[in-house]
């Protein structure tokens, strides 16, 4: 099944980049570690749409029926989108460049701590994934390193989202 192979490749890559074990990903998706392992190794013959969607959502993707598959190559505005997402409830929005520096260096100005906490705790995982790809493209930082830096920031800011523990 091509869709299962595609999902397996995506899940394995994203899980590794996010620094999650198979066991932790299984917990977050409500599946067994064996299911995750079988998917990643190509040994699973069938996965329900509900389970596939839950799994895709945890790693920042969605499942849907589309006419033509498109590559998700344009992430050039991920930081701008993330900054807007993080700042919706605040009068002082975090500038995209400030967000970039915070994620790259693990330091954020005190007046932007609430915005960064919102981003890490509430933004769709797909937005966070896009940030990792933009930083890879523009700053040469590997996605796994960016995920680790975001995990460190989340811990320092007291974020409670499951992907950070």
mmCIF file of N, CA and C in Angstrom, residues 47-161:
data_model
loop_
_atom_site.group_PDB
_atom_site.id
_atom_site.type_symbol
_atom_site.label_atom_id
_atom_site.label_comp_id
_atom_site.label_asym_id
_atom_site.label_seq_id
_atom_site.Cartn_x
_atom_site.Cartn_y
_atom_site.Cartn_z
ATOM 1 N N UNK A 47 -3.859 -0.397 8.639
ATOM 2 C CA UNK A 47 -3.976 0.572 9.716
ATOM 3 C C UNK A 47 -5.265 1.342 9.460
ATOM 4 N N UNK A 48 -6.128 1.391 10.457
ATOM 5 C CA UNK A 48 -7.400 2.072 10.245
ATOM 6 C C UNK A 48 -7.166 3.545 9.935
ATOM 7 N N UNK A 49 -8.102 4.144 9.245
ATOM 8 C CA UNK A 49 -7.996 5.574 8.934
ATOM 9 C C UNK A 49 -7.961 6.418 10.203
ATOM 10 N N UNK A 50 -8.710 6.010 11.193
ATOM 11 C CA UNK A 50 -8.728 6.753 12.461
ATOM 12 C C UNK A 50 -7.347 6.726 13.094
ATOM 13 N N UNK A 51 -6.720 5.551 13.158
ATOM 14 C CA UNK A 51 -5.388 5.439 13.748
ATOM 15 C C UNK A 51 -4.346 6.169 12.905
ATOM 16 N N UNK A 52 -4.458 6.062 11.593
ATOM 17 C CA UNK A 52 -3.515 6.748 10.712
ATOM 18 C C UNK A 52 -3.634 8.263 10.881
ATOM 19 N N UNK A 53 -4.857 8.752 10.985
ATOM 20 C CA UNK A 53 -5.066 10.198 11.157
ATOM 21 C C UNK A 53 -4.535 10.677 12.509
ATOM 22 N N UNK A 54 -4.799 9.911 13.567
ATOM 23 C CA UNK A 54 -4.287 10.272 14.892
ATOM 24 C C UNK A 54 -2.768 10.350 14.868
ATOM 25 N N UNK A 55 -2.145 9.378 14.258
ATOM 26 C CA UNK A 55 -0.697 9.324 14.179
ATOM 27 C C UNK A 55 -0.147 10.495 13.362
ATOM 28 N N UNK A 56 -0.741 10.749 12.227
ATOM 29 C CA UNK A 56 -0.307 11.870 11.383
ATOM 30 C C UNK A 56 -0.459 13.198 12.124
ATOM 31 N N UNK A 57 -1.546 13.363 12.841
ATOM 32 C CA UNK A 57 -1.780 14.610 13.570
ATOM 33 C C UNK A 57 -0.730 14.848 14.646
ATOM 34 N N UNK A 58 -0.328 13.794 15.334
ATOM 35 C CA UNK A 58 0.665 13.943 16.403
ATOM 36 C C UNK A 58 1.984 14.477 15.845
ATOM 37 N N UNK A 59 2.363 14.042 14.651
ATOM 38 C CA UNK A 59 3.624 14.498 14.068
ATOM 39 C C UNK A 59 3.457 15.716 13.167
ATOM 40 N N UNK A 60 2.268 16.327 13.216
ATOM 41 C CA UNK A 60 2.079 17.605 12.541
ATOM 42 C C UNK A 60 1.539 17.549 11.129
ATOM 43 N N UNK A 61 0.942 16.450 10.762
ATOM 44 C CA UNK A 61 0.367 16.320 9.431
ATOM 45 C C UNK A 61 -1.099 15.959 9.542
ATOM 46 N N UNK A 62 -1.783 16.035 8.446
ATOM 47 C CA UNK A 62 -3.172 15.629 8.392
ATOM 48 C C UNK A 62 -3.341 14.644 7.250
ATOM 49 N N UNK A 63 -4.428 13.928 7.294
ATOM 50 C CA UNK A 63 -4.765 13.026 6.195
ATOM 51 C C UNK A 63 -5.987 13.591 5.507
ATOM 52 N N UNK A 64 -5.996 13.453 4.226
ATOM 53 C CA UNK A 64 -7.146 13.931 3.480
ATOM 54 C C UNK A 64 -7.120 13.363 2.082
ATOM 55 N N UNK A 65 -8.220 13.506 1.410
ATOM 56 C CA UNK A 65 -8.314 13.065 0.028
ATOM 57 C C UNK A 65 -8.036 14.278 -0.842
ATOM 58 N N UNK A 66 -7.045 14.147 -1.699
ATOM 59 C CA UNK A 66 -6.673 15.270 -2.550
ATOM 60 C C UNK A 66 -6.592 14.811 -3.986
ATOM 61 N N UNK A 67 -6.697 15.768 -4.882
ATOM 62 C CA UNK A 67 -6.636 15.432 -6.296
ATOM 63 C C UNK A 67 -5.215 15.157 -6.759
ATOM 64 N N UNK A 68 -4.320 16.026 -6.410
ATOM 65 C CA UNK A 68 -2.933 15.896 -6.830
ATOM 66 C C UNK A 68 -2.054 16.126 -5.615
ATOM 67 N N UNK A 69 -1.092 15.263 -5.400
ATOM 68 C CA UNK A 69 -0.182 15.427 -4.270
ATOM 69 C C UNK A 69 0.805 16.540 -4.580
ATOM 70 N N UNK A 70 1.017 17.376 -3.570
ATOM 71 C CA UNK A 70 1.958 18.482 -3.716
ATOM 72 C C UNK A 70 3.033 18.346 -2.652
ATOM 73 N N UNK A 71 4.231 18.674 -3.026
ATOM 74 C CA UNK A 71 5.316 18.686 -2.044
ATOM 75 C C UNK A 71 5.156 19.917 -1.168
ATOM 76 N N UNK A 72 5.503 19.753 0.095
ATOM 77 C CA UNK A 72 5.402 20.868 1.030
ATOM 78 C C UNK A 72 6.765 21.559 1.081
ATOM 79 N N UNK A 73 7.119 22.203 -0.037
ATOM 80 C CA UNK A 73 8.447 22.795 -0.159
ATOM 81 C C UNK A 73 8.514 24.236 0.314
ATOM 82 N N UNK A 74 7.445 24.991 0.167
ATOM 83 C CA UNK A 74 7.526 26.410 0.485
ATOM 84 C C UNK A 74 7.238 26.639 1.962
ATOM 85 N N UNK A 75 8.293 26.736 2.720
ATOM 86 C CA UNK A 75 8.176 27.020 4.149
ATOM 87 C C UNK A 75 8.834 28.366 4.460
ATOM 88 N N UNK A 76 9.001 29.187 3.439
ATOM 89 C CA UNK A 76 9.729 30.441 3.588
ATOM 90 C C UNK A 76 9.056 31.427 4.533
ATOM 91 N N UNK A 77 7.791 31.239 4.827
ATOM 92 C CA UNK A 77 7.097 32.153 5.723
ATOM 93 C C UNK A 77 6.670 31.486 7.023
ATOM 94 N N UNK A 78 7.280 30.367 7.350
ATOM 95 C CA UNK A 78 6.892 29.633 8.551
ATOM 96 C C UNK A 78 7.079 30.467 9.816
ATOM 97 N N UNK A 79 8.190 31.174 9.928
ATOM 98 C CA UNK A 79 8.434 31.990 11.121
ATOM 99 C C UNK A 79 7.429 33.134 11.223
ATOM 100 N N UNK A 80 7.074 33.699 10.087
ATOM 101 C CA UNK A 80 6.082 34.771 10.086
ATOM 102 C C UNK A 80 4.716 34.245 10.532
ATOM 103 N N UNK A 81 4.327 33.109 10.020
ATOM 104 C CA UNK A 81 3.056 32.486 10.405
ATOM 105 C C UNK A 81 3.088 32.109 11.886
ATOM 106 N N UNK A 82 4.202 31.534 12.329
ATOM 107 C CA UNK A 82 4.338 31.134 13.727
ATOM 108 C C UNK A 82 4.277 32.352 14.652
ATOM 109 N N UNK A 83 4.925 33.435 14.264
ATOM 110 C CA UNK A 83 4.912 34.651 15.083
ATOM 111 C C UNK A 83 3.489 35.196 15.213
ATOM 112 N N UNK A 84 2.744 35.171 14.131
ATOM 113 C CA UNK A 84 1.342 35.624 14.177
ATOM 114 C C UNK A 84 0.512 34.694 15.051
ATOM 115 N N UNK A 85 0.719 33.401 14.911
ATOM 116 C CA UNK A 85 -0.008 32.412 15.710
ATOM 117 C C UNK A 85 0.255 32.626 17.195
ATOM 118 N N UNK A 86 1.510 32.865 17.540
ATOM 119 C CA UNK A 86 1.902 33.033 18.938
ATOM 120 C C UNK A 86 1.397 34.337 19.536
ATOM 121 N N UNK A 87 1.117 35.315 18.697
ATOM 122 C CA UNK A 87 0.831 36.665 19.176
ATOM 123 C C UNK A 87 -0.635 37.060 19.135
ATOM 124 N N UNK A 88 -1.498 36.172 18.737
ATOM 125 C CA UNK A 88 -2.915 36.504 18.554
ATOM 126 C C UNK A 88 -3.521 37.194 19.777
ATOM 127 N N UNK A 89 -3.210 36.719 20.959
ATOM 128 C CA UNK A 89 -3.832 37.244 22.176
ATOM 129 C C UNK A 89 -3.034 38.367 22.839
ATOM 130 N N UNK A 90 -2.009 38.848 22.183
ATOM 131 C CA UNK A 90 -1.133 39.838 22.813
ATOM 132 C C UNK A 90 -1.054 41.115 21.980
ATOM 133 N N UNK A 91 -0.949 42.250 22.671
ATOM 134 C CA UNK A 91 -0.832 43.526 21.963
ATOM 135 C C UNK A 91 0.573 43.738 21.417
ATOM 136 N N UNK A 92 1.561 43.077 22.014
ATOM 137 C CA UNK A 92 2.945 43.204 21.575
ATOM 138 C C UNK A 92 3.338 41.918 20.842
ATOM 139 N N UNK A 93 3.183 41.881 19.512
ATOM 140 C CA UNK A 93 3.499 40.650 18.789
ATOM 141 C C UNK A 93 5.000 40.383 18.756
ATOM 142 N N UNK A 94 5.354 39.110 18.785
ATOM 143 C CA UNK A 94 6.752 38.731 18.675
ATOM 144 C C UNK A 94 7.167 38.826 17.207
ATOM 145 N N UNK A 95 8.201 39.592 16.903
ATOM 146 C CA UNK A 95 8.648 39.695 15.508
ATOM 147 C C UNK A 95 9.222 38.356 15.020
ATOM 148 N N UNK A 96 9.029 38.013 13.760
ATOM 149 C CA UNK A 96 9.548 36.746 13.235
ATOM 150 C C UNK A 96 11.058 36.580 13.468
ATOM 151 N N UNK A 97 11.820 37.662 13.331
ATOM 152 C CA UNK A 97 13.271 37.546 13.523
ATOM 153 C C UNK A 97 13.613 37.281 14.985
ATOM 154 N N UNK A 98 12.849 37.846 15.892
ATOM 155 C CA UNK A 98 13.047 37.576 17.317
ATOM 156 C C UNK A 98 12.735 36.119 17.619
ATOM 157 N N UNK A 99 11.679 35.609 16.990
ATOM 158 C CA UNK A 99 11.325 34.204 17.153
ATOM 159 C C UNK A 99 12.435 33.311 16.612
ATOM 160 N N UNK A 100 12.970 33.660 15.443
ATOM 161 C CA UNK A 100 14.077 32.900 14.853
ATOM 162 C C UNK A 100 15.245 32.814 15.839
ATOM 163 N N UNK A 101 15.654 33.958 16.371
ATOM 164 C CA UNK A 101 16.794 33.995 17.283
ATOM 165 C C UNK A 101 16.511 33.235 18.573
ATOM 166 N N UNK A 102 15.278 33.327 19.058
ATOM 167 C CA UNK A 102 14.908 32.601 20.278
ATOM 168 C C UNK A 102 15.048 31.098 20.075
ATOM 169 N N UNK A 103 14.595 30.625 18.932
ATOM 170 C CA UNK A 103 14.658 29.190 18.664
ATOM 171 C C UNK A 103 16.085 28.747 18.348
ATOM 172 N N UNK A 104 16.815 29.557 17.627
ATOM 173 C CA UNK A 104 18.194 29.195 17.301
ATOM 174 C C UNK A 104 19.106 29.178 18.521
ATOM 175 N N UNK A 105 18.908 30.146 19.427
ATOM 176 C CA UNK A 105 19.840 30.323 20.539
ATOM 177 C C UNK A 105 19.270 29.930 21.902
ATOM 178 N N UNK A 106 17.967 29.657 21.961
ATOM 179 C CA UNK A 106 17.370 29.228 23.219
ATOM 180 C C UNK A 106 17.192 30.344 24.236
ATOM 181 N N UNK A 107 17.171 31.571 23.755
ATOM 182 C CA UNK A 107 17.023 32.723 24.646
ATOM 183 C C UNK A 107 15.953 33.636 24.061
ATOM 184 N N UNK A 108 15.045 34.089 24.933
ATOM 185 C CA UNK A 108 13.992 34.992 24.477
ATOM 186 C C UNK A 108 13.883 36.147 25.467
ATOM 187 N N UNK A 109 13.630 37.331 24.932
ATOM 188 C CA UNK A 109 13.447 38.500 25.791
ATOM 189 C C UNK A 109 12.237 38.264 26.697
ATOM 190 N N UNK A 110 12.323 38.697 27.955
ATOM 191 C CA UNK A 110 11.229 38.451 28.910
ATOM 192 C C UNK A 110 9.856 38.903 28.420
ATOM 193 N N UNK A 111 9.795 39.996 27.666
ATOM 194 C CA UNK A 111 8.495 40.478 27.204
ATOM 195 C C UNK A 111 7.873 39.594 26.121
ATOM 196 N N UNK A 112 8.626 38.629 25.578
ATOM 197 C CA UNK A 112 8.079 37.721 24.563
ATOM 198 C C UNK A 112 7.902 36.285 25.086
ATOM 199 N N UNK A 113 8.154 36.071 26.353
ATOM 200 C CA UNK A 113 7.985 34.728 26.935
ATOM 201 C C UNK A 113 6.553 34.209 26.770
ATOM 202 N N UNK A 114 5.523 35.006 27.049
ATOM 203 C CA UNK A 114 4.159 34.469 26.881
ATOM 204 C C UNK A 114 3.860 34.031 25.444
ATOM 205 N N UNK A 115 4.334 34.804 24.470
ATOM 206 C CA UNK A 115 4.085 34.457 23.073
ATOM 207 C C UNK A 115 4.784 33.150 22.708
ATOM 208 N N UNK A 116 6.021 32.993 23.168
ATOM 209 C CA UNK A 116 6.747 31.764 22.864
ATOM 210 C C UNK A 116 6.101 30.565 23.549
ATOM 211 N N UNK A 117 5.619 30.757 24.761
ATOM 212 C CA UNK A 117 4.934 29.671 25.472
ATOM 213 C C UNK A 117 3.678 29.256 24.709
ATOM 214 N N UNK A 118 2.915 30.219 24.220
ATOM 215 C CA UNK A 118 1.711 29.910 23.435
ATOM 216 C C UNK A 118 2.091 29.120 22.186
ATOM 217 N N UNK A 119 3.135 29.567 21.500
ATOM 218 C CA UNK A 119 3.555 28.872 20.293
ATOM 219 C C UNK A 119 3.895 27.418 20.596
ATOM 220 N N UNK A 120 4.706 27.195 21.597
ATOM 221 C CA UNK A 120 5.168 25.840 21.897
ATOM 222 C C UNK A 120 4.071 24.947 22.475
ATOM 223 N N UNK A 121 3.120 25.541 23.185
ATOM 224 C CA UNK A 121 2.059 24.744 23.807
ATOM 225 C C UNK A 121 0.812 24.582 22.935
ATOM 226 N N UNK A 122 0.560 25.530 22.037
ATOM 227 C CA UNK A 122 -0.742 25.528 21.360
ATOM 228 C C UNK A 122 -0.715 25.532 19.835
ATOM 229 N N UNK A 123 0.375 25.941 19.225
ATOM 230 C CA UNK A 123 0.407 26.006 17.757
ATOM 231 C C UNK A 123 0.329 24.603 17.174
ATOM 232 N N UNK A 124 -0.282 24.461 16.010
ATOM 233 C CA UNK A 124 -0.299 23.147 15.367
ATOM 234 C C UNK A 124 1.133 22.634 15.176
ATOM 235 N N UNK A 125 1.316 21.344 15.361
ATOM 236 C CA UNK A 125 2.642 20.756 15.216
ATOM 237 C C UNK A 125 3.172 21.000 13.798
ATOM 238 N N UNK A 126 2.285 21.074 12.836
ATOM 239 C CA UNK A 126 2.706 21.373 11.465
ATOM 240 C C UNK A 126 3.408 22.717 11.353
ATOM 241 N N UNK A 127 2.963 23.705 12.127
ATOM 242 C CA UNK A 127 3.622 25.017 12.138
ATOM 243 C C UNK A 127 5.031 24.873 12.702
ATOM 244 N N UNK A 128 5.174 24.104 13.779
ATOM 245 C CA UNK A 128 6.493 23.884 14.367
ATOM 246 C C UNK A 128 7.401 23.130 13.394
ATOM 247 N N UNK A 129 6.844 22.165 12.686
ATOM 248 C CA UNK A 129 7.619 21.418 11.678
ATOM 249 C C UNK A 129 8.093 22.331 10.562
ATOM 250 N N UNK A 130 7.216 23.232 10.139
ATOM 251 C CA UNK A 130 7.594 24.176 9.088
ATOM 252 C C UNK A 130 8.729 25.086 9.547
ATOM 253 N N UNK A 131 8.716 25.469 10.829
ATOM 254 C CA UNK A 131 9.814 26.282 11.360
ATOM 255 C C UNK A 131 11.129 25.515 11.226
ATOM 256 N N UNK A 132 11.106 24.219 11.556
ATOM 257 C CA UNK A 132 12.353 23.441 11.482
ATOM 258 C C UNK A 132 12.871 23.398 10.053
ATOM 259 N N UNK A 133 11.975 23.291 9.090
ATOM 260 C CA UNK A 133 12.398 23.250 7.691
ATOM 261 C C UNK A 133 12.901 24.610 7.213
ATOM 262 N N UNK A 134 12.258 25.707 7.666
ATOM 263 C CA UNK A 134 12.730 27.030 7.271
ATOM 264 C C UNK A 134 14.122 27.298 7.853
ATOM 265 N N UNK A 135 14.336 26.930 9.111
ATOM 266 C CA UNK A 135 15.644 27.143 9.723
ATOM 267 C C UNK A 135 16.710 26.259 9.077
ATOM 268 N N UNK A 136 16.309 25.088 8.622
ATOM 269 C CA UNK A 136 17.258 24.233 7.915
ATOM 270 C C UNK A 136 17.655 24.888 6.594
ATOM 271 N N UNK A 137 16.675 25.368 5.873
ATOM 272 C CA UNK A 137 16.922 25.966 4.558
ATOM 273 C C UNK A 137 17.707 27.270 4.670
ATOM 274 N N UNK A 138 17.338 28.121 5.610
ATOM 275 C CA UNK A 138 17.928 29.462 5.668
ATOM 276 C C UNK A 138 19.140 29.569 6.584
ATOM 277 N N UNK A 139 19.230 28.725 7.602
ATOM 278 C CA UNK A 139 20.311 28.837 8.578
ATOM 279 C C UNK A 139 21.179 27.587 8.659
ATOM 280 N N UNK A 140 20.831 26.553 7.894
ATOM 281 C CA UNK A 140 21.635 25.343 7.877
ATOM 282 C C UNK A 140 21.541 24.510 9.150
ATOM 283 N N UNK A 141 20.484 24.704 9.927
ATOM 284 C CA UNK A 141 20.320 23.968 11.183
ATOM 285 C C UNK A 141 19.488 22.720 10.915
ATOM 286 N N UNK A 142 19.969 21.588 11.354
ATOM 287 C CA UNK A 142 19.235 20.342 11.147
ATOM 288 C C UNK A 142 17.935 20.353 11.944
ATOM 289 N N UNK A 143 16.859 19.822 11.373
ATOM 290 C CA UNK A 143 15.570 19.813 12.076
ATOM 291 C C UNK A 143 15.643 19.184 13.468
ATOM 292 N N UNK A 144 16.395 18.110 13.616
ATOM 293 C CA UNK A 144 16.500 17.465 14.931
ATOM 294 C C UNK A 144 17.055 18.436 15.971
ATOM 295 N N UNK A 145 18.030 19.243 15.585
ATOM 296 C CA UNK A 145 18.606 20.241 16.502
ATOM 297 C C UNK A 145 17.570 21.295 16.873
ATOM 298 N N UNK A 146 16.777 21.701 15.902
ATOM 299 C CA UNK A 146 15.739 22.700 16.183
ATOM 300 C C UNK A 146 14.696 22.129 17.124
ATOM 301 N N UNK A 147 14.298 20.875 16.894
ATOM 302 C CA UNK A 147 13.339 20.238 17.807
ATOM 303 C C UNK A 147 13.921 20.161 19.218
ATOM 304 N N UNK A 148 15.189 19.828 19.330
ATOM 305 C CA UNK A 148 15.827 19.767 20.653
ATOM 306 C C UNK A 148 15.831 21.140 21.321
ATOM 307 N N UNK A 149 16.123 22.168 20.557
ATOM 308 C CA UNK A 149 16.135 23.526 21.113
ATOM 309 C C UNK A 149 14.721 23.927 21.549
ATOM 310 N N UNK A 150 13.717 23.586 20.734
ATOM 311 C CA UNK A 150 12.339 23.903 21.122
ATOM 312 C C UNK A 150 11.947 23.125 22.379
ATOM 313 N N UNK A 151 12.399 21.874 22.487
ATOM 314 C CA UNK A 151 12.116 21.068 23.678
ATOM 315 C C UNK A 151 12.743 21.713 24.918
ATOM 316 N N UNK A 152 13.960 22.212 24.793
ATOM 317 C CA UNK A 152 14.631 22.882 25.909
ATOM 318 C C UNK A 152 13.884 24.161 26.302
ATOM 319 N N UNK A 153 13.484 24.928 25.311
ATOM 320 C CA UNK A 153 12.712 26.142 25.592
ATOM 321 C C UNK A 153 11.388 25.789 26.267
ATOM 322 N N UNK A 154 10.723 24.771 25.767
ATOM 323 C CA UNK A 154 9.446 24.352 26.353
ATOM 324 C C UNK A 154 9.620 23.957 27.812
ATOM 325 N N UNK A 155 10.684 23.244 28.118
ATOM 326 C CA UNK A 155 10.939 22.849 29.506
ATOM 327 C C UNK A 155 11.205 24.083 30.366
ATOM 328 N N UNK A 156 12.007 24.997 29.854
ATOM 329 C CA UNK A 156 12.335 26.208 30.616
ATOM 330 C C UNK A 156 11.111 27.089 30.846
ATOM 331 N N UNK A 157 10.167 27.069 29.894
ATOM 332 C CA UNK A 157 8.974 27.899 30.002
ATOM 333 C C UNK A 157 7.814 27.202 30.678
ATOM 334 N N UNK A 158 8.000 25.954 31.079
ATOM 335 C CA UNK A 158 6.939 25.216 31.779
ATOM 336 C C UNK A 158 5.815 24.768 30.866
ATOM 337 N N UNK A 159 6.116 24.527 29.608
ATOM 338 C CA UNK A 159 5.076 24.069 28.676
ATOM 339 C C UNK A 159 4.684 22.634 29.019
ATOM 340 N N UNK A 160 3.423 22.328 28.804
ATOM 341 C CA UNK A 160 2.898 21.030 29.220
ATOM 342 C C UNK A 160 2.467 20.127 28.058
ATOM 343 N N UNK A 161 2.659 20.560 26.847
ATOM 344 C CA UNK A 161 2.259 19.772 25.684
ATOM 345 C C UNK A 161 2.981 18.428 25.675
#
